[in-house]
mmCIF file of C-alpha atoms and ligand atoms in Angstrom:
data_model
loop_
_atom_site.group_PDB
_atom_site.id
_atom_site.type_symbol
_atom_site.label_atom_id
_atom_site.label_comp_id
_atom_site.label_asym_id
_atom_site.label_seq_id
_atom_site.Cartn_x
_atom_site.Cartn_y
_atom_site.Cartn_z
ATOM 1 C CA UNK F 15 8.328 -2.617 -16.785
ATOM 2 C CA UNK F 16 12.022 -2.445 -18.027
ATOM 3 C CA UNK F 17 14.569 -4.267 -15.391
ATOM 4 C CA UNK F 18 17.702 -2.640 -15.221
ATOM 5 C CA UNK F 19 20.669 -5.149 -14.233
ATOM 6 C CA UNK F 20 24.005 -3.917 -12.416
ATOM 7 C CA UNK F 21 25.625 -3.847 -16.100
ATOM 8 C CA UNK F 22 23.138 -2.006 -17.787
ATOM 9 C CA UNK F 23 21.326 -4.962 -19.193
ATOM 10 C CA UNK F 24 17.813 -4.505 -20.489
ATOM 11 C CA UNK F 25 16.586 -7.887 -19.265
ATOM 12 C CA UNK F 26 12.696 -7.687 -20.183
ATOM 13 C CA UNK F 27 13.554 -6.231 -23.785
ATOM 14 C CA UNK F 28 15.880 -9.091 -24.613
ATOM 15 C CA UNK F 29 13.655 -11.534 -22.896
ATOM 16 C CA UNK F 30 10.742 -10.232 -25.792
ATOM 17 C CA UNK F 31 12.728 -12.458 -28.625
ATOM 18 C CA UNK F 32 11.867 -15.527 -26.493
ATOM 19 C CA UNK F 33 9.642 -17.842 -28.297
ATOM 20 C CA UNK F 34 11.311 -16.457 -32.016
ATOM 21 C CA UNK F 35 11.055 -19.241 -34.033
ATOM 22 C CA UNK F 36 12.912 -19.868 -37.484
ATOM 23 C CA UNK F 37 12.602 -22.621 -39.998
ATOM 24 C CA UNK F 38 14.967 -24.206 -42.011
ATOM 25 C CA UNK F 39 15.631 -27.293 -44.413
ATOM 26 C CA UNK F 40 18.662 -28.401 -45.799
ATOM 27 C CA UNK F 41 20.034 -31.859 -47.082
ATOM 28 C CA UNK F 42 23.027 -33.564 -45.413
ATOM 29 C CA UNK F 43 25.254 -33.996 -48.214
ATOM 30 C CA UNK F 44 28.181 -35.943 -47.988
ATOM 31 C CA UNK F 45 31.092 -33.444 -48.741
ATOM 32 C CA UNK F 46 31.293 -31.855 -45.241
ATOM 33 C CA UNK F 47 31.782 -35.135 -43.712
ATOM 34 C CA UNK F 48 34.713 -36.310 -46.087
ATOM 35 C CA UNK F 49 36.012 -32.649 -45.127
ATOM 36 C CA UNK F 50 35.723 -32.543 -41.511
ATOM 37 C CA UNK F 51 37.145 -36.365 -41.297
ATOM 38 C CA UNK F 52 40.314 -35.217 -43.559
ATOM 39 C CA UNK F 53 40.632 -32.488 -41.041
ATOM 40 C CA UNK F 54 40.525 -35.144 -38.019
ATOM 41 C CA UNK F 55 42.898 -37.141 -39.681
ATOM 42 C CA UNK F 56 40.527 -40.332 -39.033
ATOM 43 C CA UNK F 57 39.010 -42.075 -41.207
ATOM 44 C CA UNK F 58 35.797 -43.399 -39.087
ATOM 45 C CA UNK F 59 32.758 -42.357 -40.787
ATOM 46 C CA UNK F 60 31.369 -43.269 -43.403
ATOM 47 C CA UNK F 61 29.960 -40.537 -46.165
ATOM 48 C CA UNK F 62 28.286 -43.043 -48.229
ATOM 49 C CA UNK F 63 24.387 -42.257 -49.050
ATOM 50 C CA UNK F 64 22.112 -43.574 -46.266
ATOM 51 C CA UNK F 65 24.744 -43.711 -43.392
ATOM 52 C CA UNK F 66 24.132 -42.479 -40.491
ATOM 53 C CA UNK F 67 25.708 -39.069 -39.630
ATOM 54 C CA UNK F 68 28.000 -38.904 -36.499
ATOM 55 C CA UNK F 69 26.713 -37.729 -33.625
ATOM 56 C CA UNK F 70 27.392 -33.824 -33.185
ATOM 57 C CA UNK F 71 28.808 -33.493 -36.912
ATOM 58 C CA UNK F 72 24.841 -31.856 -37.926
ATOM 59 C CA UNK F 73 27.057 -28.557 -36.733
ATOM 60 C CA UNK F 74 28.186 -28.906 -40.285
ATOM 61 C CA UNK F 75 25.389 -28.046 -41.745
ATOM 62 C CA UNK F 76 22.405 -25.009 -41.467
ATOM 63 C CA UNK F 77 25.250 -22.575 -41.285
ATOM 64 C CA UNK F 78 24.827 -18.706 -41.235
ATOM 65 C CA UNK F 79 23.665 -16.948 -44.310
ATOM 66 C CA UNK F 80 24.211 -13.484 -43.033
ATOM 67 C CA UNK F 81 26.356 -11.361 -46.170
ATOM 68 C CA UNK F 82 29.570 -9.779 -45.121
ATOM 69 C CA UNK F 83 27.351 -6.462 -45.128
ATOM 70 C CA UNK F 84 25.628 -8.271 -41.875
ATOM 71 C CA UNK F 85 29.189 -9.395 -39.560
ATOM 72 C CA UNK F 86 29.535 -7.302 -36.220
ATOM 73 C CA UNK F 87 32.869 -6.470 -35.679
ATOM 74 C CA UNK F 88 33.205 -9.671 -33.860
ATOM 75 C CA UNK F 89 32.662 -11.718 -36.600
ATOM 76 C CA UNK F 90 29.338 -12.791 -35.834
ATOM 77 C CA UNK F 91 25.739 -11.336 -37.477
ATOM 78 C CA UNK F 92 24.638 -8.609 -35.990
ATOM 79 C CA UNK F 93 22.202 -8.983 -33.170
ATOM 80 C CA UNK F 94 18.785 -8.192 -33.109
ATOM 81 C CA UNK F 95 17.480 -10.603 -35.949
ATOM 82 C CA UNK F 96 16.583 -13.992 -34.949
ATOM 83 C CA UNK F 97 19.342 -13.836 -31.384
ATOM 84 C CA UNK F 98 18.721 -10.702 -29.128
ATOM 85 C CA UNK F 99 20.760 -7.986 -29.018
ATOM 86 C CA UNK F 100 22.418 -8.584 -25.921
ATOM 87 C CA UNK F 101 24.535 -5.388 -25.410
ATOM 88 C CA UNK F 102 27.519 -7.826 -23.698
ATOM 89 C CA UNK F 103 30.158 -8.067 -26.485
ATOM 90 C CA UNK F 104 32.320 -11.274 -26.142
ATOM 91 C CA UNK F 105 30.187 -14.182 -27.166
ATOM 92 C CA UNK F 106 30.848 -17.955 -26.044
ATOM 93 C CA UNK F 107 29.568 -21.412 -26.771
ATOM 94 C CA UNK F 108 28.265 -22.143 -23.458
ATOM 95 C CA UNK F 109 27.123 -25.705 -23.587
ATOM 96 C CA UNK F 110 24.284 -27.891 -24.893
ATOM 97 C CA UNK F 111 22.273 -30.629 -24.708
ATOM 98 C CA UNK F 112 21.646 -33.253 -27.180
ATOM 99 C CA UNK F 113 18.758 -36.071 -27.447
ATOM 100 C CA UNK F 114 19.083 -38.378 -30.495
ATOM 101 C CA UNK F 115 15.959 -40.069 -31.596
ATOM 102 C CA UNK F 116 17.137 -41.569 -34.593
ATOM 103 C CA UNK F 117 20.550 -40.387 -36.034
ATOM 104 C CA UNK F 118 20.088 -37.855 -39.273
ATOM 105 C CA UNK F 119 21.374 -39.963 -42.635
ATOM 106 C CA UNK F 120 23.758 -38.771 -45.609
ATOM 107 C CA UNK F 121 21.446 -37.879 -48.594
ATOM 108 C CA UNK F 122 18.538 -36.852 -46.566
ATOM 109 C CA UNK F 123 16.744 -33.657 -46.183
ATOM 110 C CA UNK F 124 16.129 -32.360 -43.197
ATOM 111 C CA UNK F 125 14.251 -29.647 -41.375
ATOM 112 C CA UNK F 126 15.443 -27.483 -38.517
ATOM 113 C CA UNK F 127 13.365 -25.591 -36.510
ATOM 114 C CA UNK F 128 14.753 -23.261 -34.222
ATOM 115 C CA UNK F 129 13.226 -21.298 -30.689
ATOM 116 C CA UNK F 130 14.298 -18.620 -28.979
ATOM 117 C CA UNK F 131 13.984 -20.270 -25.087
ATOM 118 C CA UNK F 132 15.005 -18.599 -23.061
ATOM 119 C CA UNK F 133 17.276 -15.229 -21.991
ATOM 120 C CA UNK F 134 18.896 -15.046 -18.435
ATOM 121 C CA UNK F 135 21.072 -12.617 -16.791
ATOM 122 C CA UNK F 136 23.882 -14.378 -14.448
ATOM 123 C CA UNK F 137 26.223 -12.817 -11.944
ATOM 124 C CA UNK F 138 29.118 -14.785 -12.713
ATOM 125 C CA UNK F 139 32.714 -15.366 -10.994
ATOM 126 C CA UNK F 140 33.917 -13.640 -14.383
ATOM 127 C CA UNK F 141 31.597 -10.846 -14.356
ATOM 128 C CA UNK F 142 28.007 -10.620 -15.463
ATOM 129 C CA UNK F 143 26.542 -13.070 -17.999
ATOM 130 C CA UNK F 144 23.717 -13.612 -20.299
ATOM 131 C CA UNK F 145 22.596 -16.681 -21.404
ATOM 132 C CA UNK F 146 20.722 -17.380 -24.412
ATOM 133 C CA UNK F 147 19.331 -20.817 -24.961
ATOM 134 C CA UNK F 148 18.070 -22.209 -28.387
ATOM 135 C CA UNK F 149 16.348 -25.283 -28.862
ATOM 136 C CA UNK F 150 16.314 -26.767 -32.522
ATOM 137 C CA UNK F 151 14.174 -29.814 -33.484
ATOM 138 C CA UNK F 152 15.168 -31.822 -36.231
ATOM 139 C CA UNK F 153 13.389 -34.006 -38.300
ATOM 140 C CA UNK F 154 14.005 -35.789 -41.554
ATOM 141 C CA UNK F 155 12.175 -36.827 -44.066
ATOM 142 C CA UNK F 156 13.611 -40.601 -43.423
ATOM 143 C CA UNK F 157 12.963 -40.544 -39.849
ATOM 144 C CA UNK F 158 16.232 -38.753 -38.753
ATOM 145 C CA UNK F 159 14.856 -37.451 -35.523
ATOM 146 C CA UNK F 160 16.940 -35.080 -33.443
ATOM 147 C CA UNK F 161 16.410 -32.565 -30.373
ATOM 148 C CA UNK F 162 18.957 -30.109 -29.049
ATOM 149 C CA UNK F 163 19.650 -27.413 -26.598
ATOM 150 C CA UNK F 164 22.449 -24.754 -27.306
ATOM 151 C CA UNK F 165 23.683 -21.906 -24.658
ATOM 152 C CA UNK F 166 25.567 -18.800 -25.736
ATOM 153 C CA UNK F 167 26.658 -16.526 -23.576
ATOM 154 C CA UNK F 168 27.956 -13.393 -23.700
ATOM 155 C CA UNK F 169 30.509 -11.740 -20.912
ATOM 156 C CA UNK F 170 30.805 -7.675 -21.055
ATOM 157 C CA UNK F 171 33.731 -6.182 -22.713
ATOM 158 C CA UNK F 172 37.669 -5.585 -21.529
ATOM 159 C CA UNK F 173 39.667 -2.761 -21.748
ATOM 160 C CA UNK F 174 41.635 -2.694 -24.533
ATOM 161 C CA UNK F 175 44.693 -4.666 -24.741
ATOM 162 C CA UNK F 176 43.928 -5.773 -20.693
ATOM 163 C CA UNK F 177 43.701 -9.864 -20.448
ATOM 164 C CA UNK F 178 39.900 -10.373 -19.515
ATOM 165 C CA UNK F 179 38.846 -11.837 -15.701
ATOM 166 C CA UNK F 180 39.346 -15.758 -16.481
ATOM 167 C CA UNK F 181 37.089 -18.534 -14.814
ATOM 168 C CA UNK F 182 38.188 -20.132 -11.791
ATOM 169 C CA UNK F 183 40.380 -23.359 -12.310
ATOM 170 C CA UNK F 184 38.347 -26.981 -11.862
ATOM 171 C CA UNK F 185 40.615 -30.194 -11.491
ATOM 172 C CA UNK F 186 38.627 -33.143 -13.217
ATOM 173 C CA UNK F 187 37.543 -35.190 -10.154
ATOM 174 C CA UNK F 188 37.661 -39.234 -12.597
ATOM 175 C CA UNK F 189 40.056 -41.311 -13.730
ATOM 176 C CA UNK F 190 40.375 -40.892 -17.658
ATOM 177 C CA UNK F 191 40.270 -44.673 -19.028
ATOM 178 C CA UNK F 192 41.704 -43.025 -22.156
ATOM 179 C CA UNK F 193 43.189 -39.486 -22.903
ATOM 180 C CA UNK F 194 44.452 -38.440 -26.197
ATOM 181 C CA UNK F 195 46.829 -35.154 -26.250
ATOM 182 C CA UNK F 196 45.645 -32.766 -29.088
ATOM 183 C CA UNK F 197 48.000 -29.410 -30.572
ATOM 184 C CA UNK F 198 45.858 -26.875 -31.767
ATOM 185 C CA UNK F 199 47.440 -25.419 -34.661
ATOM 186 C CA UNK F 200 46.242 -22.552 -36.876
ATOM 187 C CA UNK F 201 45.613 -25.226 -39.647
ATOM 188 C CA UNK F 202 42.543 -27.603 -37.218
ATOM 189 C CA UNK F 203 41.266 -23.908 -36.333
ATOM 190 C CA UNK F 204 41.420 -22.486 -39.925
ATOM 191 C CA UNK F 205 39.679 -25.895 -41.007
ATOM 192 C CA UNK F 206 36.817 -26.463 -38.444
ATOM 193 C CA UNK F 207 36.089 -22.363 -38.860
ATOM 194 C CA UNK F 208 35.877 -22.768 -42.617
ATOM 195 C CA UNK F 209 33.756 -25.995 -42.237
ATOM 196 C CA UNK F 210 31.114 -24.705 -40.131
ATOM 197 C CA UNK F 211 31.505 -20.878 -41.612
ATOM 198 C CA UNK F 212 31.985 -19.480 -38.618
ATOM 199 C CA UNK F 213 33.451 -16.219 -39.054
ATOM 200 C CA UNK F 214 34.261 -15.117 -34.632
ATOM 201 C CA UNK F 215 37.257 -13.602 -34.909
ATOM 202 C CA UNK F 216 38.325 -15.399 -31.434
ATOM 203 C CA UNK F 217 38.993 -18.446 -33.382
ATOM 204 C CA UNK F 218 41.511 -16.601 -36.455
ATOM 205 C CA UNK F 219 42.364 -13.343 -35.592
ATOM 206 C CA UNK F 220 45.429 -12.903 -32.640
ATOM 207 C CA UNK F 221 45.437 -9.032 -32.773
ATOM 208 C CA UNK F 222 41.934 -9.027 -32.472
ATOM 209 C CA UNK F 223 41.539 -11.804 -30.145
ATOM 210 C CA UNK F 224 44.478 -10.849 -27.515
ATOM 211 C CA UNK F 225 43.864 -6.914 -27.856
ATOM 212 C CA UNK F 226 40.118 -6.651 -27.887
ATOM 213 C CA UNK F 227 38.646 -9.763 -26.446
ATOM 214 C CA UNK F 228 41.327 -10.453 -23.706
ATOM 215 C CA UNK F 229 42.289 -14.196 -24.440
ATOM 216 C CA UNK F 230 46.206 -14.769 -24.920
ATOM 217 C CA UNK F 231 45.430 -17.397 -27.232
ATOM 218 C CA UNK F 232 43.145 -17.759 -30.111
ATOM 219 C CA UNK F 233 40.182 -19.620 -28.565
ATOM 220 C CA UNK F 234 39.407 -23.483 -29.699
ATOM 221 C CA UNK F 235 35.883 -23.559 -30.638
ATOM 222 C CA UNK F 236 33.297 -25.232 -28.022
ATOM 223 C CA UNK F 237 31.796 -27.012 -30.811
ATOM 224 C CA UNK F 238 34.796 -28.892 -31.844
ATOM 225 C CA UNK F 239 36.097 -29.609 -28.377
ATOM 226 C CA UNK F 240 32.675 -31.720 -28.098
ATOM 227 C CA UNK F 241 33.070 -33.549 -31.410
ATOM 228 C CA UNK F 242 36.758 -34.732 -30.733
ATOM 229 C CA UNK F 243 35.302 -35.844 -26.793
ATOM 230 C CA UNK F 244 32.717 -38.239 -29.079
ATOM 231 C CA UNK F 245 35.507 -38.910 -31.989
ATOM 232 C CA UNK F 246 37.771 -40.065 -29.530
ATOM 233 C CA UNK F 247 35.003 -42.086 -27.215
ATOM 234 C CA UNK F 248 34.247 -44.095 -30.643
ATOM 235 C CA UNK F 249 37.679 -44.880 -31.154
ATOM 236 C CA UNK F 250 38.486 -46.228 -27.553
ATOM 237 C CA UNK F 251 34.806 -48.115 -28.147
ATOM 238 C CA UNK F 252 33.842 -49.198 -31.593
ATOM 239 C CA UNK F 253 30.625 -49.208 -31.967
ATOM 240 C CA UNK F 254 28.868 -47.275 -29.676
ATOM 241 C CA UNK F 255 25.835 -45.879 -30.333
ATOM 242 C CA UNK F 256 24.840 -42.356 -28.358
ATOM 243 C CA UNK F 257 21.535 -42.030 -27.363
ATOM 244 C CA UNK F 258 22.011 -38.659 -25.317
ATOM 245 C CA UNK F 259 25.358 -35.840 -25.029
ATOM 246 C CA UNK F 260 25.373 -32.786 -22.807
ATOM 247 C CA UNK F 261 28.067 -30.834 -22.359
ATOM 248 C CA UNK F 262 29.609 -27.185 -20.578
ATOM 249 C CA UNK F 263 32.496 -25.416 -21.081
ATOM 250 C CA UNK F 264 33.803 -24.185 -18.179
ATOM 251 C CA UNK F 265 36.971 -22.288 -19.162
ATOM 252 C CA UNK F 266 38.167 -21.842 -22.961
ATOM 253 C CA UNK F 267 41.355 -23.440 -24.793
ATOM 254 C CA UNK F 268 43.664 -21.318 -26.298
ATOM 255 C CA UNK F 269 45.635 -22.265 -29.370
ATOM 256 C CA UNK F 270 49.038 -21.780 -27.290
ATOM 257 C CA UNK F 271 48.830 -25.002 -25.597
ATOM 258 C CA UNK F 272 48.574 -28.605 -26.060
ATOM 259 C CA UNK F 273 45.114 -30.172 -24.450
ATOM 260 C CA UNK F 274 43.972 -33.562 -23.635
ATOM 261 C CA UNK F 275 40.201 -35.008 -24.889
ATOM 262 C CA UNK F 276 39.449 -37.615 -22.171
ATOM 263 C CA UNK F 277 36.932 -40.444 -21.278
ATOM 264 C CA UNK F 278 36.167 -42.896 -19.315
ATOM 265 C CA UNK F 279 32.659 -45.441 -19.759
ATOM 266 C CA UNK F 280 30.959 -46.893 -16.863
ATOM 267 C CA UNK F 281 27.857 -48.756 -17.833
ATOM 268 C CA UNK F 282 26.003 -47.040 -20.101
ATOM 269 C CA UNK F 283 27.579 -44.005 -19.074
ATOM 270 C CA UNK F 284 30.252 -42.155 -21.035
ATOM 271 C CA UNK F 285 32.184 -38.726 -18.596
ATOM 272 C CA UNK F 286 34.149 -36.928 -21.045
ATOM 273 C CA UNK F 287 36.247 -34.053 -20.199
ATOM 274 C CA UNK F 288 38.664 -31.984 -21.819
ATOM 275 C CA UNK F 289 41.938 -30.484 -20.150
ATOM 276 C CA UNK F 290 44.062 -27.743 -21.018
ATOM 277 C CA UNK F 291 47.765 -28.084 -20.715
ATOM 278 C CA UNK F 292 47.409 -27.562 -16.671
ATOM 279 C CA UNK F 293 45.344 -31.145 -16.681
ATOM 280 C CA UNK F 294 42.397 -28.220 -15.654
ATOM 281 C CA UNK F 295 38.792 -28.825 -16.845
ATOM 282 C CA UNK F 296 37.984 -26.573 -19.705
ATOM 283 C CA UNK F 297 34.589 -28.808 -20.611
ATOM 284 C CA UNK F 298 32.656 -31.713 -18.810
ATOM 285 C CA UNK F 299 30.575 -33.863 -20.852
ATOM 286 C CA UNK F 300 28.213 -36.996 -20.288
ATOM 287 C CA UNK F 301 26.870 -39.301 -22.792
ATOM 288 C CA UNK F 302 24.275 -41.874 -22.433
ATOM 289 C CA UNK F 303 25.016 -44.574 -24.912
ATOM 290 C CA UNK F 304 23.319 -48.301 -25.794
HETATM 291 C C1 LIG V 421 31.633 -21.434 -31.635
HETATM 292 C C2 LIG V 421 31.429 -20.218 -30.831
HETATM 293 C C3 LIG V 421 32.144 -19.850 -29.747
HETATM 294 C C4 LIG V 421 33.091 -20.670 -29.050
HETATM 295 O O1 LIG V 421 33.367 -21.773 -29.398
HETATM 296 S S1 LIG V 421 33.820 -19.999 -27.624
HETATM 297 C C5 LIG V 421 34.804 -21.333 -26.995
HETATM 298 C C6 LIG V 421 34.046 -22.338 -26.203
HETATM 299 N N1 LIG V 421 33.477 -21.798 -24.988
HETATM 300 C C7 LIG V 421 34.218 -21.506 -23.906
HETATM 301 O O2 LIG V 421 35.426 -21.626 -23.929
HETATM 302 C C8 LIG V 421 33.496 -21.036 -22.678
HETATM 303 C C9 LIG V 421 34.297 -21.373 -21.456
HETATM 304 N N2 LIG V 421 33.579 -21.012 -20.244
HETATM 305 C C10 LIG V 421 33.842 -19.895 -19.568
HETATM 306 O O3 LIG V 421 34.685 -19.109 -19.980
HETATM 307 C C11 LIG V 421 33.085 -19.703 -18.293
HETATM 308 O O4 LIG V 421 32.459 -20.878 -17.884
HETATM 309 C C12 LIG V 421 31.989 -18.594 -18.407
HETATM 310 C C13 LIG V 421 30.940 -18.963 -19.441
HETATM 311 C C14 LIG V 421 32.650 -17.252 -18.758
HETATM 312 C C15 LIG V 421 31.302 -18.471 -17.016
HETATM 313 O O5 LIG V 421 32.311 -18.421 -16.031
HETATM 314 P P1 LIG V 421 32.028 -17.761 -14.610
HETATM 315 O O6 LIG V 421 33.134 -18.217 -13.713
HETATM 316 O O7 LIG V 421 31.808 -16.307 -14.737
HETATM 317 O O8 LIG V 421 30.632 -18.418 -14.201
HETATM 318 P P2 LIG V 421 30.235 -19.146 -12.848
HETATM 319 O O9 LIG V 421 30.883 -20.481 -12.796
HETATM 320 O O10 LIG V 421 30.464 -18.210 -11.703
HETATM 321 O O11 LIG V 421 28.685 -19.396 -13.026
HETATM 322 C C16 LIG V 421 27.736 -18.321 -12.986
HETATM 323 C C17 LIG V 421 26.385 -18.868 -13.439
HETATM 324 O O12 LIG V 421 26.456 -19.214 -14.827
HETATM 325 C C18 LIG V 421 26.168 -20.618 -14.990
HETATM 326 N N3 LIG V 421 27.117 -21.142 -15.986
HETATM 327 C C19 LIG V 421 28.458 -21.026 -15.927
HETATM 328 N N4 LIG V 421 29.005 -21.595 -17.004
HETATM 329 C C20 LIG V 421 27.985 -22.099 -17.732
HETATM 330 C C21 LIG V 421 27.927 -22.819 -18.943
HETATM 331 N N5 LIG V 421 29.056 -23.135 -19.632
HETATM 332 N N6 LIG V 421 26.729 -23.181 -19.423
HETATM 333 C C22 LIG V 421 25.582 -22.874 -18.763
HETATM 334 N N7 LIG V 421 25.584 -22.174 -17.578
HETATM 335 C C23 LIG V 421 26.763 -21.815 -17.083
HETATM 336 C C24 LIG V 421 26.432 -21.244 -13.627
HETATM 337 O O13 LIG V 421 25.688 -22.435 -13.467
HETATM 338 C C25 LIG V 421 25.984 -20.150 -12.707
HETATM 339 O O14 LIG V 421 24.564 -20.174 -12.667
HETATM 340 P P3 LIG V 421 23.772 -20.135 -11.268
HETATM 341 O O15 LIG V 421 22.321 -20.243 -11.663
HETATM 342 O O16 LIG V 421 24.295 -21.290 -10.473
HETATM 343 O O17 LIG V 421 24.151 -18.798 -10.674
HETATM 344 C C26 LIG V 421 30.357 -19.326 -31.244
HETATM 345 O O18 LIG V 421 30.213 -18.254 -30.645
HETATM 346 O O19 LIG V 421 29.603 -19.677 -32.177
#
């Protein structure tokens, strides 16, 4: 039986991709990692064969193969191949959850396989929400040994050229041991879109982004928000290793703004947060580290 929700969402059609599975195998060459370092500015990891690849900086690689042919007007593929077609337009990196057996190495192949979990309608303070949740399993053929849990979500559409309902505001409730004040100019955006080929036009395009998505800002990417909140917790401690890293953004960045990646460690325990310009949470994360 087909279950209508309040925004017209076909729930138990979506809910048939669950369980979709695709496979694929790439190797972890080096050049993304000299490019997304240069982009950073830091000069932390190494990209020589064998090392170990940072934690979080595998979303450099298995990137979309969809031809231009195959971008929604959004920028992403169209839906309805491996990802549902959830009829809710304005797509987000939710959150995610990362488990890190043994940490993937430069020169190694690698294959991803990915599952369809699970596909939930939310009532949200926003509006309504679906959430789509992917679990990839990685495994190398070294012994690079990595499990991971992605949310997207997508919110319904605005009215044209209206701002869009934002989240309610959070104030981080810890005391940052360090914080490091980031400007998100179109040159980091340009760079970490090109690097991980994502083509959302939320990240590049203002007309688009302010007029048909309803952000006043283009939108920092989720993904990088979580790599600077490890980048920045291996600079304030050398040496860590990170065993576990979950994360949720709760309100986006916009480019208009300076924001703050902050961190604090307590035990074995890393609470990372990022703020926007308000000291507001825009994305919790944890780490569990050895
Ligand atoms: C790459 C890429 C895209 C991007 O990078 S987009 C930029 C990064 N992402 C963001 O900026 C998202 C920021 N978050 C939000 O805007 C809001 O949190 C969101 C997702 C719109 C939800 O806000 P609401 O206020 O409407 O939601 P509620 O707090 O009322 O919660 C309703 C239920 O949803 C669950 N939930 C909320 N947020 C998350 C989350 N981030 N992850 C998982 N689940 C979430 C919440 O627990 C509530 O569930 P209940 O079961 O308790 O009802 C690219 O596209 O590739």
């Amino acid at each position: 039986m087909s279950v209508l929700q309040p925004c017209e969402v076909d729930l138990s059609a979506l809910q048939k991709w669950e369980g979709r599975q695709q496979l694929k195998t790439e190797v972890i060459h080096s050049r993304p990692v000299v490019a997304m370092a240069a982009t950073l500015d830091k000069e932390l990891f190494s990209s020589e064969q064998g090392a170990c690849l940072a934690p979080l900086w595998h979303w450099l690689y298995f990137l979309p193969e969809t031809p231009s042919a195959g971008l929604a007007e959004d920028g992403h593929p169209v839906l309805g191949g491996f990802l549902p077609p959830v009829p809710l337009s304005r797509r987000m990196w939710a959150g995610g959850r990362l488990e890190i057996g043994s940490p993937l190495r430069i020169g190694e192949s690698v294959e991803r396989l990915s599952e369809i979990r699970s596909v939930r309608y939310k009532e949200g303070r926003s509006g309504p929400l679906v959430f789509v949740e992917v679990h990839h399993h990685f495994e190398g053929e070294h012994g690079g040994s990595m499990r991971e849990e992605h949310d997207i979500v997508y919110r319904q559409p605005v009215k044209p050229g209206t701002p869009g309902t934002a989240p309610a505001a959070q104030q981080p409730d810890l005391q940052a041991q360090w914080s490091v004040t980031v400007t998100p100019d179109p040159k980091l955006l340009f760079r970490y879109s090109a690097l991980t080929f994502n083509t959302h036009r939320i990240h590049y395009d203002r007309s688009y982004c302010n007029n048909v998505e309803g952000y006043s800002g283009l939108v920092v990417h989720g993904p990088l928000l979580a790599t600077l909140l490890l980048v920045e917790a291996g600079r304030a401690i050398p040496d860590i290793k990170v065993l576990s890293f979950s994360f949720r953004a709760v309100s986006p960045i916009l480019d208009i703004n300076d924001f703050t990646v902050n961190g604090r460690r307590d035990g074995h325990t890393l609470s990372l947060w990022i703020a926007n310009h308000r000291g507001e949470l825009a994305m919790q994360a944890e780490a569990r580290i050895r």
